């Protein structure tokens, strides 16, 4: 009897520990949620559609009647390069006219510490084809699909008036002449995703930066349509480098 | 098997039979609560966009059948003379017979041109200034409007409930025979969502079934170019962006347009971009039907746009290459392209006409 008890104990006790006790240092596991907010500023002031009056670096006084754009290919890059990145490639449509488009919510983000957030402004070449995103067609973002244009979707439509309303501007960026003018936006920032919690990153787009750096953009020089002007598209792509900034990163 | 067990088994079988007879299956015309679930309806939208979901009012065969009958039935007017179809005639792509303004049952004249019913399943605002956000909301308004069908809803519902056919149709569409305003507009909206145009000459060209003539090709090129720039307001396969724009009709807008809905001064004179599909059939044009022909519309955009307050920036920028008006050739080509958007299949589709007896 006693040997049987010892034998059982020899088998049972280790089993009991294995079943009942995991790694004591691990907490809950599972994904969290990342919310990215897109807010719009003009040199420190929140953008007011139609009613706001602003001045760009070229001295143009202008107001914005429409601001809408597409971002895509969101990545979280981990601190440990051996850990997998998080990716979500679906485009996010944002229009200032509709507050419901302010936030992109990404669920099932693996918990962990990430040190870089990146996304693409626009939709990169191979993905930017006609009909790929019907929602964007409904949103009025389709890019003409007749030669020399080759279809796809606008990256941005920023429209308004300047010079006391006597002139208009159409800052429309996209795959001009079938070329890819999308670009990556990247932030070296710590983003911690915790299981069952939501981490919110709020971004600012400074509208004036589209017209400032490194290329001074004067509406006088670009007072007509620019969709077919690859030189202007390149200029705006270059200016896009510092349009976005991180306003805050919070977790709750 | 022992007798008590057989008795139990037969008893259970009998109970099961009674349960099966009482639940679902079969049309019990005498029991208003015994209608089976309606059959889902899936539409072919090939060449267009996926149909937006309407979870509050999913498309069903029976719902559409009811909506079609209601759409064509003058029972929804104060004197039983006017239906939705009276002012939205299929032969005119569901616009009003070339009239500038529609006439109500009492001879009252409307204030805006009757919009066509085309591909509204994808629209996001309804009426010229977007005062309704859904098709259901839109359908509520003309029935009691004194200058239109002039039948208050609290009178319309009893008429339908007393009709020999409608209660059972409501039963088949909604599960029981109760007639309500909500169900009426849902059924009409379901029917309207089936009214789809996707077989125009342009659509067939897109499918590779035919080739455009040279004028049509040039017109399409101009339409989708920054010189014509029609596509920004009338783009996508829907040929509308479903947005509100001030297109420079009047220096002082007699009709406040979107301002009436938002109260925002910058919305004064803005109206919804209509679809250009079947535009050949939906004259006259603009919110007030001021242009009788497409030539007049093209002339307006060529060199007739007024520098109005709130003029859309799309119309403020110079037209490349030299801000010149359209040439006579360009105007003719543009017209040729617009005519390719007429859909003879849509206009003749028997599924959209009055239901049979």
Coordinates of C-alpha atoms in Angstrom, one line a residue:
Chain A
X1 CA 0.0 0.0 0.0
X2 CA 2.7 2.4 1.0
X3 CA 4.7 1.8 -2.2
X4 CA 1.5 2.4 -4.2
X5 CA 1.0 5.7 -2.5
X6 CA 4.5 6.7 -3.1
X7 CA 4.2 5.7 -6.8
X8 CA 1.1 7.7 -7.2
X9 CA 2.6 10.6 -5.5
X10 CA 5.6 10.4 -7.7
X11 CA 3.4 10.7 -10.8
X12 CA 0.6 12.8 -9.4
X13 CA 2.5 15.6 -7.7
X14 CA 4.4 16.7 -10.8
X15 CA 1.2 16.5 -12.8
X16 CA -0.5 18.6 -10.2
X17 CA 2.2 21.3 -10.6
X18 CA 2.1 21.1 -14.4
X19 CA -1.6 21.5 -14.6
X20 CA -2.1 24.0 -11.8
X21 CA 0.9 26.2 -12.1
X22 CA 2.1 27.9 -15.3
X23 CA 4.9 30.4 -15.5
X24 CA 4.1 32.4 -12.4
X25 CA 5.5 35.6 -14.1
X26 CA 2.9 35.6 -17.0
X27 CA -0.3 37.5 -16.8
X28 CA -3.3 37.4 -19.1
X29 CA -2.4 36.8 -22.7
X30 CA -4.3 37.8 -25.8
X31 CA -4.6 40.8 -28.1
X32 CA -5.4 44.4 -27.5
X33 CA -6.8 47.2 -29.6
X34 CA -5.1 50.1 -31.3
X35 CA -7.1 53.2 -32.1
X36 CA -5.5 55.8 -34.4
X37 CA -7.2 59.2 -34.4
X38 CA -6.6 61.6 -37.3
X39 CA -7.1 65.3 -36.4
X40 CA -6.5 68.3 -38.5
X41 CA -4.7 71.4 -37.6
X42 CA -3.4 74.5 -39.3
X43 CA -0.3 75.7 -37.5
X44 CA -1.6 74.9 -34.1
X45 CA -5.3 75.7 -34.6
X46 CA -7.9 73.0 -35.2
X47 CA -9.1 73.1 -38.8
X48 CA -12.5 74.7 -39.3
X49 CA -14.0 73.7 -42.7
X50 CA -15.4 76.6 -44.7
X51 CA -15.2 79.2 -41.9
X52 CA -11.5 79.2 -41.0
X53 CA -9.1 81.6 -42.6
X54 CA -5.5 80.6 -42.8
X55 CA -2.2 81.8 -44.3
X56 CA 0.4 79.4 -45.8
X57 CA 4.1 80.0 -46.1
X58 CA 3.7 81.6 -49.5
X59 CA 1.4 84.2 -48.0
X60 CA -1.8 82.9 -49.6
X61 CA -4.8 83.4 -47.4
X62 CA -7.1 80.5 -47.8
X63 CA -10.0 78.5 -46.5
X64 CA -10.6 74.8 -46.8
X65 CA -13.9 73.5 -48.0
X66 CA -13.1 69.9 -48.3
X67 CA -10.3 67.7 -46.8
X68 CA -10.4 64.0 -47.3
X69 CA -7.7 61.4 -47.8
X70 CA -6.8 57.8 -47.6
X71 CA -4.1 56.1 -45.5
X72 CA -3.2 52.4 -45.5
X73 CA -0.7 49.7 -44.6
X74 CA -0.5 50.3 -40.9
X75 CA 2.4 48.7 -39.2
X76 CA 3.6 48.3 -35.6
X77 CA 7.2 47.4 -35.4
X78 CA 8.3 45.5 -32.3
X79 CA 11.3 46.4 -30.1
X80 CA 12.6 42.9 -30.5
X81 CA 13.1 42.4 -34.1
X82 CA 12.6 38.7 -33.7
X83 CA 9.0 39.3 -32.8
X84 CA 6.5 39.6 -35.6
X85 CA 5.2 43.0 -36.8
X86 CA 1.6 43.8 -36.8
X87 CA 0.2 44.8 -40.1
X88 CA -3.2 46.0 -41.3
X89 CA -3.2 46.9 -45.0
X90 CA -6.8 48.0 -45.4
X91 CA -7.3 51.7 -46.4
X92 CA -8.8 54.1 -44.0
X93 CA -10.9 56.9 -45.4
X94 CA -10.9 60.1 -43.5
X95 CA -13.0 63.2 -44.2
X96 CA -13.1 66.3 -42.0
X97 CA -16.7 66.6 -42.9
X98 CA -17.6 63.4 -41.1
X99 CA -16.4 62.9 -37.6
X100 CA -17.3 59.2 -37.7
X101 CA -14.2 58.8 -39.9
X102 CA -11.9 60.3 -37.4
X103 CA -10.7 56.9 -35.9
X104 CA -9.3 53.8 -37.3
X105 CA -9.8 50.9 -34.9
X106 CA -7.5 47.9 -35.2
X107 CA -8.4 44.9 -33.1
X108 CA -6.6 41.7 -32.4
X109 CA -3.2 43.5 -32.1
X110 CA -0.8 41.1 -30.4
X111 CA 0.1 42.4 -26.9
X112 CA 3.6 43.7 -26.7
X113 CA 5.9 46.6 -26.9
X114 CA 6.3 48.3 -30.2
X115 CA 8.8 51.0 -31.0
X116 CA 7.6 52.3 -34.3
X117 CA 4.3 53.1 -35.9
X118 CA 4.2 53.5 -39.7
X119 CA 1.5 53.8 -42.4
X120 CA 1.3 54.8 -46.0
X121 CA -0.3 58.1 -47.1
X122 CA -2.4 57.0 -50.0
X123 CA -2.5 53.5 -51.4
X124 CA 0.8 52.1 -52.8
X125 CA 1.1 51.3 -56.5
X126 CA 0.2 47.6 -56.8
X127 CA -2.8 47.9 -54.5
X128 CA -4.1 51.1 -56.1
X129 CA -6.2 49.7 -58.9
X130 CA -9.8 50.6 -60.0
X131 CA -12.5 48.9 -58.1
X132 CA -10.3 47.4 -55.4
X133 CA -12.0 49.4 -52.7
X134 CA -15.7 50.0 -53.5
X135 CA -16.1 52.0 -50.4
X136 CA -13.7 54.6 -51.7
X137 CA -15.7 54.7 -55.0
X138 CA -18.7 55.6 -52.9
X139 CA -16.7 58.2 -51.1
X140 CA -15.8 59.9 -54.4
X141 CA -12.1 59.1 -54.2
X142 CA -11.9 57.3 -57.6
X143 CA -9.1 58.4 -59.8
X144 CA -9.9 58.7 -63.5
X145 CA -9.5 55.4 -65.4
X146 CA -9.0 56.7 -68.9
X147 CA -5.6 57.3 -70.5
X148 CA -3.3 58.9 -69.6
X149 CA -4.6 58.4 -66.1
X150 CA -4.7 54.8 -65.1
X151 CA -7.4 54.6 -62.4
X152 CA -7.1 53.7 -58.8
X153 CA -7.9 56.2 -56.0
X154 CA -7.0 59.7 -54.9
X155 CA -4.7 59.9 -52.0
X156 CA -6.1 63.2 -50.9
X157 CA -8.6 65.9 -51.9
X158 CA -7.9 69.1 -50.2
X159 CA -10.0 71.9 -51.8
X160 CA -10.9 75.4 -51.0
X161 CA -10.6 79.0 -51.9
X162 CA -7.9 81.6 -51.6
X163 CA -7.4 85.3 -52.2
X164 CA -10.7 86.2 -50.5
X165 CA -12.5 83.6 -52.5
X166 CA -11.5 84.8 -55.9
X167 CA -9.4 81.7 -56.6
X168 CA -9.8 78.1 -55.9
X169 CA -7.2 75.3 -55.2
X170 CA -7.5 71.6 -55.7
X171 CA -4.7 69.8 -53.9
X172 CA -5.5 66.4 -55.3
X173 CA -2.8 63.9 -54.9
X174 CA -2.8 60.4 -56.3
X175 CA -1.3 58.0 -58.9
X176 CA -0.7 60.7 -61.5
X177 CA 0.0 59.2 -65.0
X178 CA 0.1 55.8 -63.4
X179 CA 3.0 56.7 -61.2
X180 CA 3.2 56.0 -57.4
X181 CA 3.3 59.1 -55.3
X182 CA 2.3 57.5 -52.1
X183 CA 4.7 57.6 -49.3
X184 CA 5.4 56.1 -45.9
X185 CA 4.9 58.0 -42.7
X186 CA 6.9 56.6 -39.8
X187 CA 7.2 57.5 -36.1
X188 CA 9.8 56.2 -33.7
X189 CA 7.5 56.0 -30.7
X190 CA 6.7 53.5 -28.0
X191 CA 3.3 51.9 -28.4
X192 CA 2.5 49.3 -25.8
X193 CA -0.4 47.0 -26.6
X194 CA -1.9 45.3 -23.5
X195 CA -4.2 42.4 -23.4
X196 CA -7.8 43.5 -23.4
X197 CA -7.0 47.1 -23.4
X198 CA -7.1 49.9 -25.9
X199 CA -4.1 52.0 -26.8
X200 CA -5.0 55.3 -28.6
X201 CA -2.6 57.2 -30.8
X202 CA -3.7 60.6 -31.9
X203 CA -2.1 62.1 -34.9
X204 CA -2.2 65.6 -36.2
X205 CA -2.1 66.6 -39.8
X206 CA -0.9 70.1 -40.2
X207 CA -2.5 71.3 -43.4
X208 CA -0.1 74.1 -43.9
X209 CA 2.9 71.7 -44.0
X210 CA 1.6 70.5 -47.4
X211 CA 2.6 73.8 -48.7
X212 CA 5.8 74.6 -47.0
X213 CA 8.7 72.2 -46.6
X214 CA 11.0 71.5 -48.4
X215 CA 9.1 73.0 -51.3
X216 CA 7.3 76.3 -51.1
X217 CA 3.9 75.8 -52.6
X218 CA 2.2 79.0 -53.9
X219 CA -1.4 78.7 -55.0
X220 CA -0.6 81.4 -57.6
X221 CA 1.8 78.9 -59.2
X222 CA -0.6 76.0 -58.9
X223 CA -4.0 77.5 -59.4
X224 CA -5.2 74.9 -61.8
X225 CA -5.8 71.2 -61.6
X226 CA -2.7 69.2 -60.7
X227 CA -3.8 65.6 -61.0
X228 CA -2.0 65.2 -64.3
X229 CA 1.1 67.2 -63.2
X230 CA 3.7 64.7 -62.0
X231 CA 6.1 67.4 -61.0
X232 CA 3.6 69.0 -58.7
X233 CA 2.7 65.5 -57.4
X234 CA 6.4 64.9 -56.6
X235 CA 6.6 68.3 -54.9
X236 CA 3.7 67.5 -52.6
X237 CA 5.0 64.0 -51.9
X238 CA 8.2 65.6 -50.7
X239 CA 6.3 68.1 -48.6
X240 CA 4.3 65.2 -47.0
X241 CA 7.3 64.2 -44.8
X242 CA 6.4 66.4 -41.9
X243 CA 2.7 66.9 -42.3
X244 CA 1.8 64.3 -39.6
X245 CA 2.9 64.3 -36.0
X246 CA 1.9 62.4 -32.9
X247 CA -0.2 64.3 -30.5
X248 CA -0.6 61.7 -27.8
X249 CA -0.3 58.0 -27.0
X250 CA -2.6 56.7 -24.3
X251 CA -3.8 53.4 -22.9
X252 CA -7.0 52.5 -21.1
Chain B
X1 CA -42.9 -3.2 -25.6
X2 CA -45.1 -2.7 -22.6
X3 CA -48.4 -0.8 -22.9
X4 CA -47.5 2.2 -20.7
X5 CA -44.4 2.8 -22.9
X6 CA -46.4 2.5 -26.1
X7 CA -48.9 5.0 -24.8
X8 CA -46.2 7.4 -23.9
X9 CA -44.5 7.1 -27.3
X10 CA -47.8 7.6 -29.2
X11 CA -48.6 10.5 -26.9
X12 CA -45.2 12.0 -27.6
X13 CA -45.6 11.5 -31.4
X14 CA -49.0 13.1 -31.3
X15 CA -47.6 16.1 -29.4
X16 CA -44.8 16.4 -32.0
X17 CA -47.3 16.3 -34.8
X18 CA -49.4 19.0 -33.3
X19 CA -46.3 21.1 -32.8
X20 CA -45.2 20.7 -36.4
X21 CA -48.6 21.7 -37.7
X22 CA -48.7 24.8 -35.5
X23 CA -45.3 26.2 -36.2
X24 CA -44.1 27.7 -39.5
X25 CA -44.5 26.0 -42.9
X26 CA -47.4 26.6 -45.2
X27 CA -49.5 29.7 -45.7
X28 CA -52.3 29.8 -43.1
X29 CA -54.3 32.6 -44.8
X30 CA -56.7 32.7 -41.9
X31 CA -54.1 33.1 -39.2
X32 CA -52.5 36.6 -39.4
X33 CA -49.5 35.6 -37.3
X34 CA -48.6 32.4 -39.2
X35 CA -46.6 33.7 -42.1
X36 CA -43.2 32.1 -42.9
X37 CA -40.1 34.2 -43.0
X38 CA -39.8 36.1 -46.3
X39 CA -37.2 34.9 -48.8
X40 CA -34.0 36.9 -49.1
X41 CA -33.4 38.6 -52.4
X42 CA -30.0 38.9 -53.9
X43 CA -29.5 41.4 -56.6
X44 CA -27.0 41.2 -59.5
X45 CA -24.9 44.4 -59.2
X46 CA -22.2 43.3 -61.6
X47 CA -20.4 46.3 -63.0
X48 CA -21.5 48.5 -60.2
X49 CA -20.5 48.4 -56.5
X50 CA -21.4 45.9 -53.8
X51 CA -24.9 46.7 -52.5
X52 CA -24.6 48.5 -49.1
X53 CA -26.2 46.5 -46.3
X54 CA -29.4 47.6 -44.9
X55 CA -29.8 45.5 -41.7
X56 CA -32.9 47.4 -40.6
X57 CA -34.6 46.6 -43.8
X58 CA -33.1 43.6 -45.7
X59 CA -34.2 42.9 -49.2
X60 CA -36.7 40.1 -49.5
X61 CA -38.8 38.8 -52.4
X62 CA -42.0 39.5 -50.6
X63 CA -40.9 42.9 -49.4
X64 CA -40.0 44.0 -52.9
X65 CA -43.3 42.6 -54.3
X66 CA -45.2 44.7 -51.7
X67 CA -43.1 47.8 -52.4
X68 CA -43.6 47.5 -56.1
X69 CA -47.4 47.4 -55.7
X70 CA -47.4 50.3 -53.3
X71 CA -45.1 52.3 -55.6
X72 CA -47.6 52.0 -58.5
X73 CA -50.7 52.3 -56.4
X74 CA -52.7 55.6 -56.3
X75 CA -54.2 54.4 -53.1
X76 CA -51.5 56.4 -51.4
X77 CA -53.0 59.7 -52.5
X78 CA -55.9 61.7 -51.1
X79 CA -58.2 61.1 -54.1
X80 CA -56.8 57.8 -55.3
X81 CA -55.4 59.4 -58.5
X82 CA -51.7 59.6 -57.9
X83 CA -49.0 57.1 -57.1
X84 CA -45.2 57.4 -56.7
X85 CA -45.0 56.3 -60.3
X86 CA -47.2 59.2 -61.4
X87 CA -44.2 61.5 -61.0
X88 CA -41.5 58.8 -61.3
X89 CA -42.3 57.2 -64.6
X90 CA -40.1 54.3 -65.8
X91 CA -40.1 55.5 -69.4
X92 CA -38.4 58.7 -68.2
X93 CA -36.0 56.8 -66.0
X94 CA -38.4 57.3 -63.1
X95 CA -38.5 61.1 -63.5
X96 CA -41.6 63.1 -64.3
X97 CA -42.4 63.1 -68.0
X98 CA -40.2 66.1 -68.9
X99 CA -42.0 68.4 -66.5
X100 CA -40.1 71.1 -64.8
X101 CA -42.1 70.7 -61.6
X102 CA -44.5 67.9 -60.6
X103 CA -48.2 68.6 -60.1
X104 CA -49.9 67.4 -57.0
X105 CA -53.4 65.9 -56.7
X106 CA -54.9 69.3 -56.1
X107 CA -53.1 71.0 -59.0
X108 CA -50.4 72.4 -56.7
X109 CA -47.1 72.9 -58.4
X110 CA -43.9 71.6 -56.8
X111 CA -40.8 73.6 -56.2
X112 CA -38.0 71.3 -57.4
X113 CA -37.6 69.0 -60.3
X114 CA -38.6 65.4 -59.5
X115 CA -35.3 63.4 -59.2
X116 CA -35.1 60.1 -61.0
X117 CA -35.1 56.8 -59.1
X118 CA -31.8 55.2 -60.4
X119 CA -29.3 53.2 -58.3
X120 CA -30.6 54.8 -55.1
X121 CA -29.4 51.8 -53.2
X122 CA -26.0 53.5 -53.2
X123 CA -27.1 57.0 -52.4
X124 CA -26.4 58.6 -49.0
X125 CA -28.8 61.6 -49.1
X126 CA -32.2 62.0 -50.7
X127 CA -34.0 64.9 -52.2
X128 CA -32.1 67.7 -53.9
X129 CA -30.8 69.1 -50.6
X130 CA -30.4 65.9 -48.8
X131 CA -33.2 66.4 -46.2
X132 CA -33.7 62.6 -46.0
X133 CA -30.8 60.3 -45.0
X134 CA -32.4 57.0 -46.0
X135 CA -34.8 55.8 -48.7
X136 CA -37.2 55.0 -45.9
X137 CA -37.1 58.6 -44.7
X138 CA -37.6 59.9 -48.2
X139 CA -40.7 57.7 -48.8
X140 CA -42.4 59.1 -45.7
X141 CA -42.6 62.6 -47.1
X142 CA -44.5 62.8 -50.4
X143 CA -47.6 60.9 -49.2
X144 CA -48.9 63.5 -46.7
X145 CA -47.4 66.5 -48.5
X146 CA -50.3 68.8 -49.4
X147 CA -48.7 69.8 -52.7
X148 CA -48.1 66.2 -53.7
X149 CA -50.1 63.1 -52.7
X150 CA -51.9 64.9 -49.9
X151 CA -52.9 61.8 -47.8
X152 CA -52.0 62.0 -44.1
X153 CA -50.5 58.8 -42.9
X154 CA -53.2 58.2 -40.3
X155 CA -55.6 58.0 -43.3
X156 CA -53.3 56.0 -45.5
X157 CA -52.9 53.1 -43.1
X158 CA -56.6 52.3 -42.7
X159 CA -57.1 52.4 -46.4
X160 CA -54.3 49.8 -46.9
X161 CA -55.5 47.7 -44.0
X162 CA -59.0 47.6 -45.5
X163 CA -57.8 46.6 -48.9
X164 CA -58.5 43.0 -50.0
X165 CA -54.9 42.2 -50.9
X166 CA -52.6 44.3 -48.8
X167 CA -52.9 42.7 -45.4
X168 CA -51.8 39.3 -46.7
X169 CA -49.0 41.0 -48.6
X170 CA -47.8 42.7 -45.4
X171 CA -48.0 39.3 -43.8
X172 CA -45.8 37.7 -46.4
X173 CA -43.3 40.6 -46.2
X174 CA -43.2 41.2 -42.5
X175 CA -44.6 38.1 -40.8
X176 CA -48.0 39.4 -39.8
X177 CA -50.7 41.4 -41.4
X178 CA -50.3 44.6 -39.4
X179 CA -50.1 47.6 -41.7
X180 CA -47.9 50.5 -40.4
X181 CA -46.3 53.5 -41.9
X182 CA -42.9 52.1 -41.1
X183 CA -43.7 48.9 -43.1
X184 CA -45.1 50.8 -46.0
X185 CA -42.0 52.9 -46.4
X186 CA -39.7 49.9 -45.8
X187 CA -41.4 48.0 -48.6
X188 CA -41.3 51.0 -51.0
X189 CA -37.6 51.4 -50.1
X190 CA -36.9 47.8 -50.8
X191 CA -38.5 48.0 -54.2
X192 CA -36.6 51.2 -55.0
X193 CA -33.3 49.5 -54.1
X194 CA -33.9 47.0 -56.8
X195 CA -34.2 49.7 -59.5
X196 CA -30.7 49.3 -60.9
X197 CA -29.2 50.6 -64.1
X198 CA -26.1 48.9 -65.3
X199 CA -26.7 48.0 -69.0
X200 CA -26.1 51.3 -70.8
X201 CA -24.0 51.5 -73.9
X202 CA -21.1 52.6 -71.6
X203 CA -21.6 49.6 -69.4
X204 CA -21.5 47.3 -72.4
X205 CA -18.3 49.0 -73.6
X206 CA -16.8 48.4 -70.2
X207 CA -17.6 44.8 -70.5
X208 CA -16.0 44.6 -73.9
X209 CA -19.3 43.9 -75.6
X210 CA -19.0 46.9 -78.0
X211 CA -16.7 49.7 -79.0
X212 CA -17.4 53.4 -78.7
X213 CA -17.5 55.6 -81.8
X214 CA -14.8 58.2 -82.0
X215 CA -17.0 61.0 -80.7
X216 CA -18.0 58.9 -77.8
X217 CA -14.4 58.0 -77.0
X218 CA -13.4 61.7 -77.2
X219 CA -16.3 62.6 -75.0
X220 CA -15.4 60.0 -72.4
X221 CA -11.8 61.3 -72.5
X222 CA -13.0 64.8 -71.9
X223 CA -15.5 63.8 -69.2
X224 CA -12.7 62.1 -67.2
X225 CA -10.1 64.7 -67.8
X226 CA -9.2 67.8 -65.8
X227 CA -10.3 70.0 -68.7
X228 CA -13.9 68.6 -68.6
X229 CA -13.6 67.6 -65.0
X230 CA -17.1 66.2 -65.0
X231 CA -15.8 63.1 -63.1
X232 CA -15.2 64.9 -59.8
X233 CA -19.0 65.4 -59.2
X234 CA -20.3 62.7 -61.6
X235 CA -17.7 60.0 -61.3
X236 CA -17.5 56.4 -60.3
X237 CA -19.7 53.8 -61.9
X238 CA -22.6 55.5 -60.3
X239 CA -21.9 58.8 -62.2
X240 CA -22.5 60.8 -59.1
X241 CA -20.4 61.5 -56.0
X242 CA -23.6 61.9 -54.0
X243 CA -22.2 65.1 -52.5
X244 CA -23.6 68.6 -52.3
X245 CA -22.1 71.3 -54.6
X246 CA -22.9 74.9 -55.6
X247 CA -22.4 74.8 -59.3
X248 CA -22.7 78.5 -60.0
X249 CA -26.3 78.8 -61.3
X250 CA -27.2 82.1 -59.7
X251 CA -25.4 85.0 -58.0
X252 CA -28.3 85.0 -55.6
X253 CA -29.9 81.6 -55.0
X254 CA -33.6 81.8 -55.1
X255 CA -33.6 78.3 -53.6
X256 CA -31.4 78.0 -50.5
X257 CA -30.7 74.4 -51.2
X258 CA -28.6 72.6 -48.5
X259 CA -28.8 75.7 -46.3
X260 CA -32.4 74.7 -45.5
X261 CA -31.1 71.4 -44.0
X262 CA -27.9 72.6 -42.2
X263 CA -28.5 76.3 -41.5
X264 CA -24.9 76.9 -42.5
X265 CA -24.4 79.9 -44.8
X266 CA -21.7 78.1 -46.7
X267 CA -24.3 75.5 -47.8
X268 CA -26.5 78.0 -49.5
X269 CA -27.1 77.1 -53.1
X270 CA -25.7 73.6 -52.8
X271 CA -27.5 70.7 -54.2
X272 CA -26.8 67.0 -54.6
X273 CA -25.0 65.8 -57.7
X274 CA -27.6 63.7 -59.6
X275 CA -26.5 60.6 -61.4
X276 CA -25.9 61.1 -65.1
X277 CA -27.1 57.6 -65.9
X278 CA -30.0 57.8 -68.3
X279 CA -29.6 61.6 -68.3
X280 CA -31.0 61.7 -71.8
X281 CA -34.4 60.7 -70.4
X282 CA -34.6 62.9 -67.3
X283 CA -34.9 66.4 -68.7
X284 CA -35.3 69.1 -67.7
X285 CA -32.1 69.6 -65.7
X286 CA -30.9 71.1 -62.4
X287 CA -32.8 71.3 -59.1
X288 CA -35.3 73.7 -60.7
X289 CA -35.4 72.2 -64.2
X290 CA -34.1 75.4 -65.7
X291 CA -32.3 73.7 -68.6
X292 CA -34.4 71.9 -71.1
X293 CA -31.6 70.2 -73.0
X294 CA -28.2 68.6 -72.3
X295 CA -26.7 71.2 -74.7
X296 CA -27.8 73.9 -72.3
X297 CA -26.2 72.1 -69.4
X298 CA -22.9 71.7 -71.3
X299 CA -23.0 75.4 -72.3
X300 CA -23.5 76.3 -68.6
X301 CA -20.4 74.4 -67.6
X302 CA -18.5 75.6 -70.6
X303 CA -18.7 79.3 -69.9
X304 CA -21.9 79.9 -68.0
X305 CA -20.9 79.3 -64.4
X306 CA -21.5 82.3 -62.2
X307 CA -18.9 83.2 -59.7
X308 CA -21.4 82.8 -56.9
X309 CA -20.9 82.8 -53.2
X310 CA -20.1 79.3 -52.1
X311 CA -19.2 78.3 -55.7
X312 CA -17.5 74.9 -55.5
X313 CA -13.7 75.1 -55.8
X314 CA -13.9 72.5 -58.5
X315 CA -15.5 75.2 -60.7
X316 CA -13.3 78.0 -59.5
X317 CA -10.0 76.7 -60.9
X318 CA -9.0 77.6 -64.5
X319 CA -9.8 74.9 -67.0
X320 CA -6.6 73.6 -68.6
X321 CA -4.8 74.4 -70.7
X322 CA -5.9 78.0 -71.1
X323 CA -9.2 78.4 -69.3
X324 CA -11.0 78.5 -72.6
X325 CA -14.6 77.4 -73.0
X326 CA -15.4 74.1 -74.7
X327 CA -15.1 74.1 -78.4
X328 CA -18.0 73.1 -80.6
X329 CA -16.3 69.7 -81.1
X330 CA -15.8 69.2 -77.4
X331 CA -19.5 70.0 -76.7
X332 CA -20.6 67.5 -79.4
X333 CA -18.3 64.9 -78.1
X334 CA -19.4 65.3 -74.5
X335 CA -23.0 65.1 -75.6
X336 CA -22.2 61.9 -77.5
X337 CA -20.7 60.4 -74.4
X338 CA -23.6 61.4 -72.1
X339 CA -26.0 59.6 -74.5
X340 CA -24.0 56.4 -73.9
X341 CA -25.3 56.4 -70.4
X342 CA -28.9 55.6 -71.5
X343 CA -29.9 52.1 -70.4
X344 CA -32.7 50.6 -72.6
X345 CA -32.8 47.5 -70.5
X346 CA -33.5 49.5 -67.4
X347 CA -36.3 51.5 -69.0
X348 CA -38.0 48.4 -70.3
X349 CA -37.5 46.1 -67.3
X350 CA -40.9 44.6 -66.5
X351 CA -39.8 44.0 -62.9
X352 CA -40.0 47.7 -62.3
X353 CA -43.3 48.3 -63.9
X354 CA -46.8 47.9 -62.4
X355 CA -47.4 44.5 -61.1
X356 CA -49.8 42.3 -62.9
X357 CA -53.5 41.8 -61.9

